mmCIF file of C-alpha atoms in Angstrom:
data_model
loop_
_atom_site.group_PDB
_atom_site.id
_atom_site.type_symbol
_atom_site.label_atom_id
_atom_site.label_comp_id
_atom_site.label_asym_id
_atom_site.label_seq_id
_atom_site.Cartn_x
_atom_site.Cartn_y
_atom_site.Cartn_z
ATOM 1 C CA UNK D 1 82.574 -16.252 270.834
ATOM 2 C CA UNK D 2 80.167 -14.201 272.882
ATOM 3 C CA UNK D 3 80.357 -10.543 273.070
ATOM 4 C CA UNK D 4 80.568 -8.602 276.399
ATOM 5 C CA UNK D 5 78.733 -4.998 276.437
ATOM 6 C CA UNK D 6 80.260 -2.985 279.050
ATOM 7 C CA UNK D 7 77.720 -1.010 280.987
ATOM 8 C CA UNK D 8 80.009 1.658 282.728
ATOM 9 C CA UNK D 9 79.772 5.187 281.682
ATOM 10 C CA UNK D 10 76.841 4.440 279.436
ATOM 11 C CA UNK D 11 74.898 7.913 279.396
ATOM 12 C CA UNK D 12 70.859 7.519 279.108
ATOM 13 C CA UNK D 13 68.753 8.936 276.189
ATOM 14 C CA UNK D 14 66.700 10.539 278.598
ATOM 15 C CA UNK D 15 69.388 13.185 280.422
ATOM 16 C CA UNK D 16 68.331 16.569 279.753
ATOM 17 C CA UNK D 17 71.118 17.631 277.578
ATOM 18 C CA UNK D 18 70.709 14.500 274.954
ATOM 19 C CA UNK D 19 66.668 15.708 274.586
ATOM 20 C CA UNK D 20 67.670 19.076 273.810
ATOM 21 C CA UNK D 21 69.894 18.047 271.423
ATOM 22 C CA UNK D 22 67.243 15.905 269.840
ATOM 23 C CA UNK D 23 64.615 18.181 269.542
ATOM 24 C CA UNK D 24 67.407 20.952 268.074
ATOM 25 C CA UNK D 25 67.994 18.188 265.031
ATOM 26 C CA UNK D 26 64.061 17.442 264.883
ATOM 27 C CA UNK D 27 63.617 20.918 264.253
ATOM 28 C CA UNK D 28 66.619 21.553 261.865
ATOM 29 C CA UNK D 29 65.439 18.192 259.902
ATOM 30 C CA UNK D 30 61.798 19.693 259.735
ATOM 31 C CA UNK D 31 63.068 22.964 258.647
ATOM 32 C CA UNK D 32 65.248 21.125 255.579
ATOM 33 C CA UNK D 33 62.089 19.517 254.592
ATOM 34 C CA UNK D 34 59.884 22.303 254.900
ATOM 35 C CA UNK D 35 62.497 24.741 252.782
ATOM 36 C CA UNK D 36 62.875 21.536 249.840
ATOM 37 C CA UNK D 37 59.169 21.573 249.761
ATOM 38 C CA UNK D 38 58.906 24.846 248.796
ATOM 39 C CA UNK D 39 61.543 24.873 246.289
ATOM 40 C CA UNK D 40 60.097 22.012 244.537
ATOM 41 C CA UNK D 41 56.919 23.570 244.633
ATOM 42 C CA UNK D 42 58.675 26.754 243.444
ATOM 43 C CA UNK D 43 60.239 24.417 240.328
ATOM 44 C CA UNK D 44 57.332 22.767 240.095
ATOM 45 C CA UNK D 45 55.752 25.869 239.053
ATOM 46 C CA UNK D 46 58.291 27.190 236.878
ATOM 47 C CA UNK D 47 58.753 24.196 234.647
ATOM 48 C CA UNK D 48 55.590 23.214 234.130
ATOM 49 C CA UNK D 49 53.411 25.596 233.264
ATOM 50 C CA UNK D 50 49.183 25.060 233.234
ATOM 51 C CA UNK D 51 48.752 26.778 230.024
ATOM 52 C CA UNK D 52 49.550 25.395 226.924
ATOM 53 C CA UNK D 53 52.671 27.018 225.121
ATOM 54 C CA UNK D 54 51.457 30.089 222.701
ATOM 55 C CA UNK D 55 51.666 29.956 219.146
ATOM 56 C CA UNK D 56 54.176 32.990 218.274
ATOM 57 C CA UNK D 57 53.955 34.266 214.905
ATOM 58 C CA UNK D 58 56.612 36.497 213.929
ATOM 59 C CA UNK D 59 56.890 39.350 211.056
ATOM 60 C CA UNK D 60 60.101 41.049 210.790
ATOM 61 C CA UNK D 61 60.002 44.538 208.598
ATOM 62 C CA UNK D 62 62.812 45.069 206.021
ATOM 63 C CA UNK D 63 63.866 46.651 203.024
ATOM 64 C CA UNK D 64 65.629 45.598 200.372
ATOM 65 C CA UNK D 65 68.551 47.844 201.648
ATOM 66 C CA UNK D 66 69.020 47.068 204.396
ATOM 67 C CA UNK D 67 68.755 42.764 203.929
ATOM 68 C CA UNK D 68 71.987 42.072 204.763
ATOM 69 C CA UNK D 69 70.707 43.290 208.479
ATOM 70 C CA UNK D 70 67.681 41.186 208.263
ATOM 71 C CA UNK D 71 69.709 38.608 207.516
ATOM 72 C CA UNK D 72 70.771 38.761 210.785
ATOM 73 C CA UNK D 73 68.047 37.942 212.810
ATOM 74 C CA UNK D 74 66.912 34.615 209.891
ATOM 75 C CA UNK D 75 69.838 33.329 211.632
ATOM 76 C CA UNK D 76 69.251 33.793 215.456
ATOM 77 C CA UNK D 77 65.964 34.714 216.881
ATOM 78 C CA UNK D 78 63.576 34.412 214.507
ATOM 79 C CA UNK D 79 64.395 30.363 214.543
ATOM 80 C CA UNK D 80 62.642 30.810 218.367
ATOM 81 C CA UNK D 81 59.456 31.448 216.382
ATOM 82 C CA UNK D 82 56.531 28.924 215.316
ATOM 83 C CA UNK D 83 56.667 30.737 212.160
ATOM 84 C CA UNK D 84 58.105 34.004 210.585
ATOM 85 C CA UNK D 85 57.546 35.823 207.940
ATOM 86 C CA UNK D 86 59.509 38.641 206.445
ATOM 87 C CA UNK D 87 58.158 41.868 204.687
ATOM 88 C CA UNK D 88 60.284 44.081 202.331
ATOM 89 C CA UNK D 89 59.611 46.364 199.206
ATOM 90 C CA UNK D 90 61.644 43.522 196.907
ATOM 91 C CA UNK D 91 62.594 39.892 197.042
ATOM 92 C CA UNK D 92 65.540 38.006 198.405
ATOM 93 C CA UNK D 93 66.813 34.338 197.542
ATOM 94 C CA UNK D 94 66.954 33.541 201.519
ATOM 95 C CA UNK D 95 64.854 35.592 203.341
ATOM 96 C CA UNK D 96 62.114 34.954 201.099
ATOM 97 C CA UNK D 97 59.679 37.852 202.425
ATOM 98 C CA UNK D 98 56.151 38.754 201.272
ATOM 99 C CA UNK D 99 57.238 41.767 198.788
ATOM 100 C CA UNK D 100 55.398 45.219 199.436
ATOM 101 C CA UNK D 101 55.819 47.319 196.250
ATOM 102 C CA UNK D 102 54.808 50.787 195.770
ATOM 103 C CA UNK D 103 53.484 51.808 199.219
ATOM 104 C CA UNK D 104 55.257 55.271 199.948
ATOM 105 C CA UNK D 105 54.187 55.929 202.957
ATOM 106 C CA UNK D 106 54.469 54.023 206.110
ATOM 107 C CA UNK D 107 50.824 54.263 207.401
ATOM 108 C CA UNK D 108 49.741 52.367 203.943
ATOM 109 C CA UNK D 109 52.462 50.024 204.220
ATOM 110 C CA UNK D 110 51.371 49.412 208.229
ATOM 111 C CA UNK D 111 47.834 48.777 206.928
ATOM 112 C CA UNK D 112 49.090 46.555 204.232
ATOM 113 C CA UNK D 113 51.181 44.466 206.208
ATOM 114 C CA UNK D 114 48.058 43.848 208.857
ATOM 115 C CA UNK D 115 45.674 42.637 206.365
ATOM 116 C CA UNK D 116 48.423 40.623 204.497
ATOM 117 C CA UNK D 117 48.110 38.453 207.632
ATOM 118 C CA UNK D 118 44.895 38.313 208.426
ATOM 119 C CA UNK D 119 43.938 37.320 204.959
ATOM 120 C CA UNK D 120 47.175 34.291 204.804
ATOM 121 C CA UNK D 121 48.261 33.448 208.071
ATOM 122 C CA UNK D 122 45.313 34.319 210.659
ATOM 123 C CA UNK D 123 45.234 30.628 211.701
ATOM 124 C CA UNK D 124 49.043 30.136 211.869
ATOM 125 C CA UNK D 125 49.322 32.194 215.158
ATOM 126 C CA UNK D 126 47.797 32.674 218.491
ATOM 127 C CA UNK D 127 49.910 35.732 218.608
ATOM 128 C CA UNK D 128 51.495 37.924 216.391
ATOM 129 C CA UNK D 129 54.801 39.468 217.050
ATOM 130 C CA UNK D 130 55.789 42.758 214.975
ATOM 131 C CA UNK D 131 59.633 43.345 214.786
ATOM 132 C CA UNK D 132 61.522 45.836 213.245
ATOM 133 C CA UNK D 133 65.205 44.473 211.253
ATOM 134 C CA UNK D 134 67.113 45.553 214.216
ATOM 135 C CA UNK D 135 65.757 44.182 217.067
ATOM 136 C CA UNK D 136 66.161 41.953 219.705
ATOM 137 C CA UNK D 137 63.429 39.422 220.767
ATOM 138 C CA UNK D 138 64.029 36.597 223.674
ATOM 139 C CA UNK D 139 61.015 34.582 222.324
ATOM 140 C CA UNK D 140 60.894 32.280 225.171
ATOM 141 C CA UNK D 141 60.639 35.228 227.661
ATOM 142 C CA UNK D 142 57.764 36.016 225.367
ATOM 143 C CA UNK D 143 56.424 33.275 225.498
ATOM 144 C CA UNK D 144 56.220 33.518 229.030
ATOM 145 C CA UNK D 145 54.487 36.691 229.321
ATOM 146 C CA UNK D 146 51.432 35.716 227.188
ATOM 147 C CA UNK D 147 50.995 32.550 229.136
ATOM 148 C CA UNK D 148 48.964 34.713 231.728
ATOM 149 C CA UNK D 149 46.837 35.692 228.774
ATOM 150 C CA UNK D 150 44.408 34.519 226.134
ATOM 151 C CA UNK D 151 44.666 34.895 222.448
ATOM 152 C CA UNK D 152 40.801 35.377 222.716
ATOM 153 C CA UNK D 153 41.324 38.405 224.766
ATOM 154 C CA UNK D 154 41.293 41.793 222.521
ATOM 155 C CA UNK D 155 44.779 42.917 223.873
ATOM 156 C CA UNK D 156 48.582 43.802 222.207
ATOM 157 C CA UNK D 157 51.289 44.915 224.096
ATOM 158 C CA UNK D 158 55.159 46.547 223.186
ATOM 159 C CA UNK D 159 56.525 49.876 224.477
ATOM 160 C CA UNK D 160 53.618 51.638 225.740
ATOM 161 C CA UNK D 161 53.691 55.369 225.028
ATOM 162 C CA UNK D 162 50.258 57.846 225.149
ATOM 163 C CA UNK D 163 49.752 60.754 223.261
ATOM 164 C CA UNK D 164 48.915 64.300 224.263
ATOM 165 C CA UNK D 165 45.388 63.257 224.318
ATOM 166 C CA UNK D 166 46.230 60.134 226.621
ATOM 167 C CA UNK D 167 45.617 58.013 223.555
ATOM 168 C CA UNK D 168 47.658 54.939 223.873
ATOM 169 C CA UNK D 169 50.311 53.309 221.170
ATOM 170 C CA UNK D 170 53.267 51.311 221.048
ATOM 171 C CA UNK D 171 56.482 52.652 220.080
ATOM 172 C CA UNK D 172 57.496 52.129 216.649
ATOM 173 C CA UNK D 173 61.679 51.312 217.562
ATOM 174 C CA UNK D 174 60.294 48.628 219.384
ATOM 175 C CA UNK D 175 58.563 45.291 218.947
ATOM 176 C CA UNK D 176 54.763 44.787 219.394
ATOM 177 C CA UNK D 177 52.742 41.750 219.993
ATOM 178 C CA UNK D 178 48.749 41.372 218.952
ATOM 179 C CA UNK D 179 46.459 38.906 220.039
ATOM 180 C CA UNK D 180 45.030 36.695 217.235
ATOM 181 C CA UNK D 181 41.483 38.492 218.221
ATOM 182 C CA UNK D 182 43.345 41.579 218.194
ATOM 183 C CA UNK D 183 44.479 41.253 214.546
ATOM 184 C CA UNK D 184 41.041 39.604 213.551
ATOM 185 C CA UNK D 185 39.232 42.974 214.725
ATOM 186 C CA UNK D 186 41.392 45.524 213.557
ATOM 187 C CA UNK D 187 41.470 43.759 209.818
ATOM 188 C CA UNK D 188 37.682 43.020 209.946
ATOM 189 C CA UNK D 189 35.937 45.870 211.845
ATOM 190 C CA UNK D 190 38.926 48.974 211.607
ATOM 191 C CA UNK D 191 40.657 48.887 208.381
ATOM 192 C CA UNK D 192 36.900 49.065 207.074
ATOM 193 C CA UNK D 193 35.378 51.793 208.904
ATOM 194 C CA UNK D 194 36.791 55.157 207.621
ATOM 195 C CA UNK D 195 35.561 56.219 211.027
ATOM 196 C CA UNK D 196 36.969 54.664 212.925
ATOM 197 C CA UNK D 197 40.680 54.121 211.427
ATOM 198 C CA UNK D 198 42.229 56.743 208.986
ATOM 199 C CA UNK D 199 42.861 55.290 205.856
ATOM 200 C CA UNK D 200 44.901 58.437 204.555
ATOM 201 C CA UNK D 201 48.478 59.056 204.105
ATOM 202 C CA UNK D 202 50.053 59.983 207.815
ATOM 203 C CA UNK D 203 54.043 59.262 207.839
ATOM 204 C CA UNK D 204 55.275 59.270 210.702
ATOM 205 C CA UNK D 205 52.128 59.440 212.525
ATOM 206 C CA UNK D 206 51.871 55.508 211.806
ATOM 207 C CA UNK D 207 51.822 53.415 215.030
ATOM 208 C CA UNK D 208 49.756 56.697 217.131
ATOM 209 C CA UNK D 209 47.138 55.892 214.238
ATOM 210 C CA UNK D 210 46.942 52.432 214.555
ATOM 211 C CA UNK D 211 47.294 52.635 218.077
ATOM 212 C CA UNK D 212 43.519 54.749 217.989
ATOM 213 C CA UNK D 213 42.178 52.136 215.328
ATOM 214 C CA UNK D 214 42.896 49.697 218.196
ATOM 215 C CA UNK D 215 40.971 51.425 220.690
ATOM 216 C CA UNK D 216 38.118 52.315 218.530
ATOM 217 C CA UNK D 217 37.265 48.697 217.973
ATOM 218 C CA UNK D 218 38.055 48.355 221.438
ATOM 219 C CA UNK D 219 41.500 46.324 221.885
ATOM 220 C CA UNK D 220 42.906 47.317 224.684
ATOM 221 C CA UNK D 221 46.838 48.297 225.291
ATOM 222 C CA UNK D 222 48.290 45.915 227.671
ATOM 223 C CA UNK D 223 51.032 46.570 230.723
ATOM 224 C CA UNK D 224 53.819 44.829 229.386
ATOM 225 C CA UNK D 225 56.055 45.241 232.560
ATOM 226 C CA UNK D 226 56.471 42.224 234.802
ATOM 227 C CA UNK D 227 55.034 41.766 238.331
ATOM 228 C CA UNK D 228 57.124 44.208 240.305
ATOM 229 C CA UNK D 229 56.501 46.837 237.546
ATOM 230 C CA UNK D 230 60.230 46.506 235.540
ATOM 231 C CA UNK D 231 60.027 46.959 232.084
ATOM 232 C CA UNK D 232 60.062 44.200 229.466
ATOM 233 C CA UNK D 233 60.073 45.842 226.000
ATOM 234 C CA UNK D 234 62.828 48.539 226.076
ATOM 235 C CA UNK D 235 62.705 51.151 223.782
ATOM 236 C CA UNK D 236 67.178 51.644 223.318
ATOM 237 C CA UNK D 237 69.798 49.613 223.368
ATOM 238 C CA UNK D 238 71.462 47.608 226.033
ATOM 239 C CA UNK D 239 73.882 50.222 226.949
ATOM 240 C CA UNK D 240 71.741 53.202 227.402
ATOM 241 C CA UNK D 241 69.504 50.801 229.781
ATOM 242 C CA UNK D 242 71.980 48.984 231.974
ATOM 243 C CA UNK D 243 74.683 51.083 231.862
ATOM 244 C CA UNK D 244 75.208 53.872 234.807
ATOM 245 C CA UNK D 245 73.362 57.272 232.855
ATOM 246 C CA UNK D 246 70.068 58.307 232.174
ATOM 247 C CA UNK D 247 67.808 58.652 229.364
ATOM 248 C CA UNK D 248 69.771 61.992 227.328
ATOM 249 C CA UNK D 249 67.057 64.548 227.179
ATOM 250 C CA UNK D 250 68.898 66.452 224.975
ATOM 251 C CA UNK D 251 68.710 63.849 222.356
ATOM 252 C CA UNK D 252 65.489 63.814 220.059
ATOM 253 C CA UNK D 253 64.460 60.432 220.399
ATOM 254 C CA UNK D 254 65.135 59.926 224.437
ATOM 255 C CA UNK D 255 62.894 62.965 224.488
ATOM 256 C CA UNK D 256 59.991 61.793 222.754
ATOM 257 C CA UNK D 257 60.235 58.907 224.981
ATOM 258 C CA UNK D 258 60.274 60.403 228.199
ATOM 259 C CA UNK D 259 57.669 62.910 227.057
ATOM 260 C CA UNK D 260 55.279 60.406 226.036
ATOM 261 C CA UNK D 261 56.188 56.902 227.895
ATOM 262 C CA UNK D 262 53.019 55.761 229.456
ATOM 263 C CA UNK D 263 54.442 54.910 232.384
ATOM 264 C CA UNK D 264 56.662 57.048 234.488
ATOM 265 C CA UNK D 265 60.754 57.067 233.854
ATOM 266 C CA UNK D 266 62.032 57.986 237.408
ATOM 267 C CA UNK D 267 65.071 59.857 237.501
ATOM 268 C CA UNK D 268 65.551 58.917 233.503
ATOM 269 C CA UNK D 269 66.146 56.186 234.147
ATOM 270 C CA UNK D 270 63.858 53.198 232.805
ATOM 271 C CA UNK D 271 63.898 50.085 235.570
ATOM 272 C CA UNK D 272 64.598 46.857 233.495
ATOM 273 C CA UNK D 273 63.855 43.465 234.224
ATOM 274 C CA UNK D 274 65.872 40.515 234.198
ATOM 275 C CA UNK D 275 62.867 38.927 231.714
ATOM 276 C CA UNK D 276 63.116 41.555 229.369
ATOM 277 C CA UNK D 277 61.767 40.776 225.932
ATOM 278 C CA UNK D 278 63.205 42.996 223.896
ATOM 279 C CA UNK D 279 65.416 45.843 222.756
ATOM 280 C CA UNK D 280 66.783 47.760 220.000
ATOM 281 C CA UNK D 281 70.303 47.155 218.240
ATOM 282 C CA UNK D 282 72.625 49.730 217.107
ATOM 283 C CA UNK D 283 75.583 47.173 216.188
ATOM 284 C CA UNK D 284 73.875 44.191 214.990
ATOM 285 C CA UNK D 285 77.400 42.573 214.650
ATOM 286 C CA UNK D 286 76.717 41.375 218.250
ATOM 287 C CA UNK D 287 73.757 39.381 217.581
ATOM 288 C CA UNK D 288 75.311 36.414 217.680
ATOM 289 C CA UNK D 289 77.244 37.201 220.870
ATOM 290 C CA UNK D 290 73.797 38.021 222.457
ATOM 291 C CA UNK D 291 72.618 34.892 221.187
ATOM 292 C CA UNK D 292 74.959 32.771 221.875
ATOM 293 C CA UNK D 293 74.934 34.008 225.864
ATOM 294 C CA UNK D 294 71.102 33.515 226.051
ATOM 295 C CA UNK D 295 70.772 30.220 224.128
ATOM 296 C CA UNK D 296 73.947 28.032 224.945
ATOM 297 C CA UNK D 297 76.134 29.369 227.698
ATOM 298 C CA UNK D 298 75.223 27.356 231.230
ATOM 299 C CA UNK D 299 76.701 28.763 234.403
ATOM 300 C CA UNK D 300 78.829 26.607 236.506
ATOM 301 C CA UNK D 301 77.117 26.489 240.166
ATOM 302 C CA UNK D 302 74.035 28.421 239.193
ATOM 303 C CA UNK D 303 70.471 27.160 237.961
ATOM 304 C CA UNK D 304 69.958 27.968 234.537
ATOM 305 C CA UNK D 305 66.117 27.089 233.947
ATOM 306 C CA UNK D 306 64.665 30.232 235.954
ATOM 307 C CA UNK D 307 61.078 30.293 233.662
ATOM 308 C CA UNK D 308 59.228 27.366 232.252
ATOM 309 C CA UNK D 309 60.809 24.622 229.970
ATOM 310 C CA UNK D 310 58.524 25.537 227.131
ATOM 311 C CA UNK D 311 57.558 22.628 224.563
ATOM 312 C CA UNK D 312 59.905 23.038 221.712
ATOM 313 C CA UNK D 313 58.102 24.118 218.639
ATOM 314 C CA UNK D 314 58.036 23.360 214.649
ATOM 315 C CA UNK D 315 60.577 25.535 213.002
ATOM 316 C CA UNK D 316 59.991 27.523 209.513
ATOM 317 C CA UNK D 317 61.707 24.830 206.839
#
């Protein structure tokens, strides 16, 4: 049966109004493509980074008293590691650490620990991570950090702080992180040279020292903060950096932070970013709770992947 196409108030393509409206859609459609683009590109970027994923060798630095906090991180971050190692002054069935007997003082101990490394696990790492038993690390944020960098490059990074004489370190609360060409020049060219790196009893005075044997064989203190100059390696605890107060200069160790932070603590108050690295625990009965947020929890409605999807990597059996 043949169909009949009524012609009567048939409206053409070309009046006025129906081009404006076309071109209005043209340009919303182009915009839509033009904003995907760039989040692809954007994604694109993100998850698939050029460089290859870093080696992260980790050390963790315990004591036989206080295992039970080590203990701890074996179970949580340190997994997030290519390999870890623990130190202590005596043994333990699980944590199985390289035992450090008989070294007083914590400068010795320091230089122990360095060329303990060197000499048996150089070749294991691109980078070496030093953490203290309480701790925090996000590896993968890590992870991301030193992708910008080379393991050739005579660099280390943590919580930079400078002496009276502008001579830089890292703060000993928090974690530092050594280039594998870092670590190769400090054990072969400063823990040699009396000259150039103390080999002396100096307490306290531990990280400041190593911090000048760095610089004497010229390894250079990195800017750990990210690109709009928020910091990555905080030197507290969660609470004293997000919450609403400042730094407490009344309070011996806030002081000798804001006295000697390399970088400038506006209004006491230390601008964090949302890839930090790490931070120091005072309750380390939350570690699994922090953990567990990071690692597992998804978000309904919200992207979770927001830096690269790093290659997984060969646990420690």
């Amino acid at each position: 049966m043949p169909r009949f196409f009524s012609t009567r108030n048939k409206i053409s393509i070309c009046h006025p109004l129906n081009i404006l409206w076309l071109c209005i859609l043209c340009l919303v459609y182009l915009f839509t493509l033009r904003q995907d683009a760039a989040s692809k590109a954007r994604l694109v970027s993100l998850e698939s980074p050029s460089a290859p994923s870093p080696r992260i060798f980790c050390v963790i630095v315990t004591y036989a008293y206080r295992h039970r906090v080590a203990f701890h991180i074996y179970h949580t971050w340190a997994n997030q590691c290519d390999k870890y190692l623990f130190v202590s002054d005596d043994s333990h069935e699980v944590l199985e650490p390289a035992v450090f007997q008989n070294f007083n003082d914590k400068w010795q101990r320091m230089r122990a620990y360095m060329e303990y490394l060197y000499k048996y696990h150089i070749n294991e790492g691109d980078w070496f991570l030093f953490a203290n038993d309480d701790n925090f690390v996000i590896v993968d944020n890590l992870r991301l950090m030193l992708q910008k960098y080379s393991s050739d490059e005579l660099i280390y990074f943590g919580c930079k702080l400078k002496n009276p004489q502008n001579q830089p370190y890292m703060l000993e609360s928090s974690v530092m992180v050594l280039s594998h060409s870092a670590l190769k020049r400090f054990a072969l060219d400063a823990l040699t040279n009396e000259n150039l790196c103390s080999s002396k009893s100096l307490g306290n005075a531990a990280y400041e020292e190593f911090g000048r044997c760095l610089s004497n064989v010229n390894v250079i203190a990195g800017d750990s903060r990210d690109d709009n100059k928020l910091h990555r390696f905080l030197p507290f605890e969660t609470t004293v950096h997000l919450g609403y107060k400042p730094l407490n200069a009344s309070l011996e160790e806030h002081k000798y932070f804001i006295d000697r932070s390399f970088d400038e603590v506006p209004n006491l108050k230390l601008p964090v970013s949302p890839i930090c690295i790490s931070y120091h625990m005072d309750n380390m009965d939350r570690i699994y709770n922090l953990y567990y947020f990071i690692k597992n929890v998804k978000i309904f409605g919200f992207a979770r992947k927001l830096i690269p999807a790093l290659p997984k990597t060969k646990k420690n059996n």
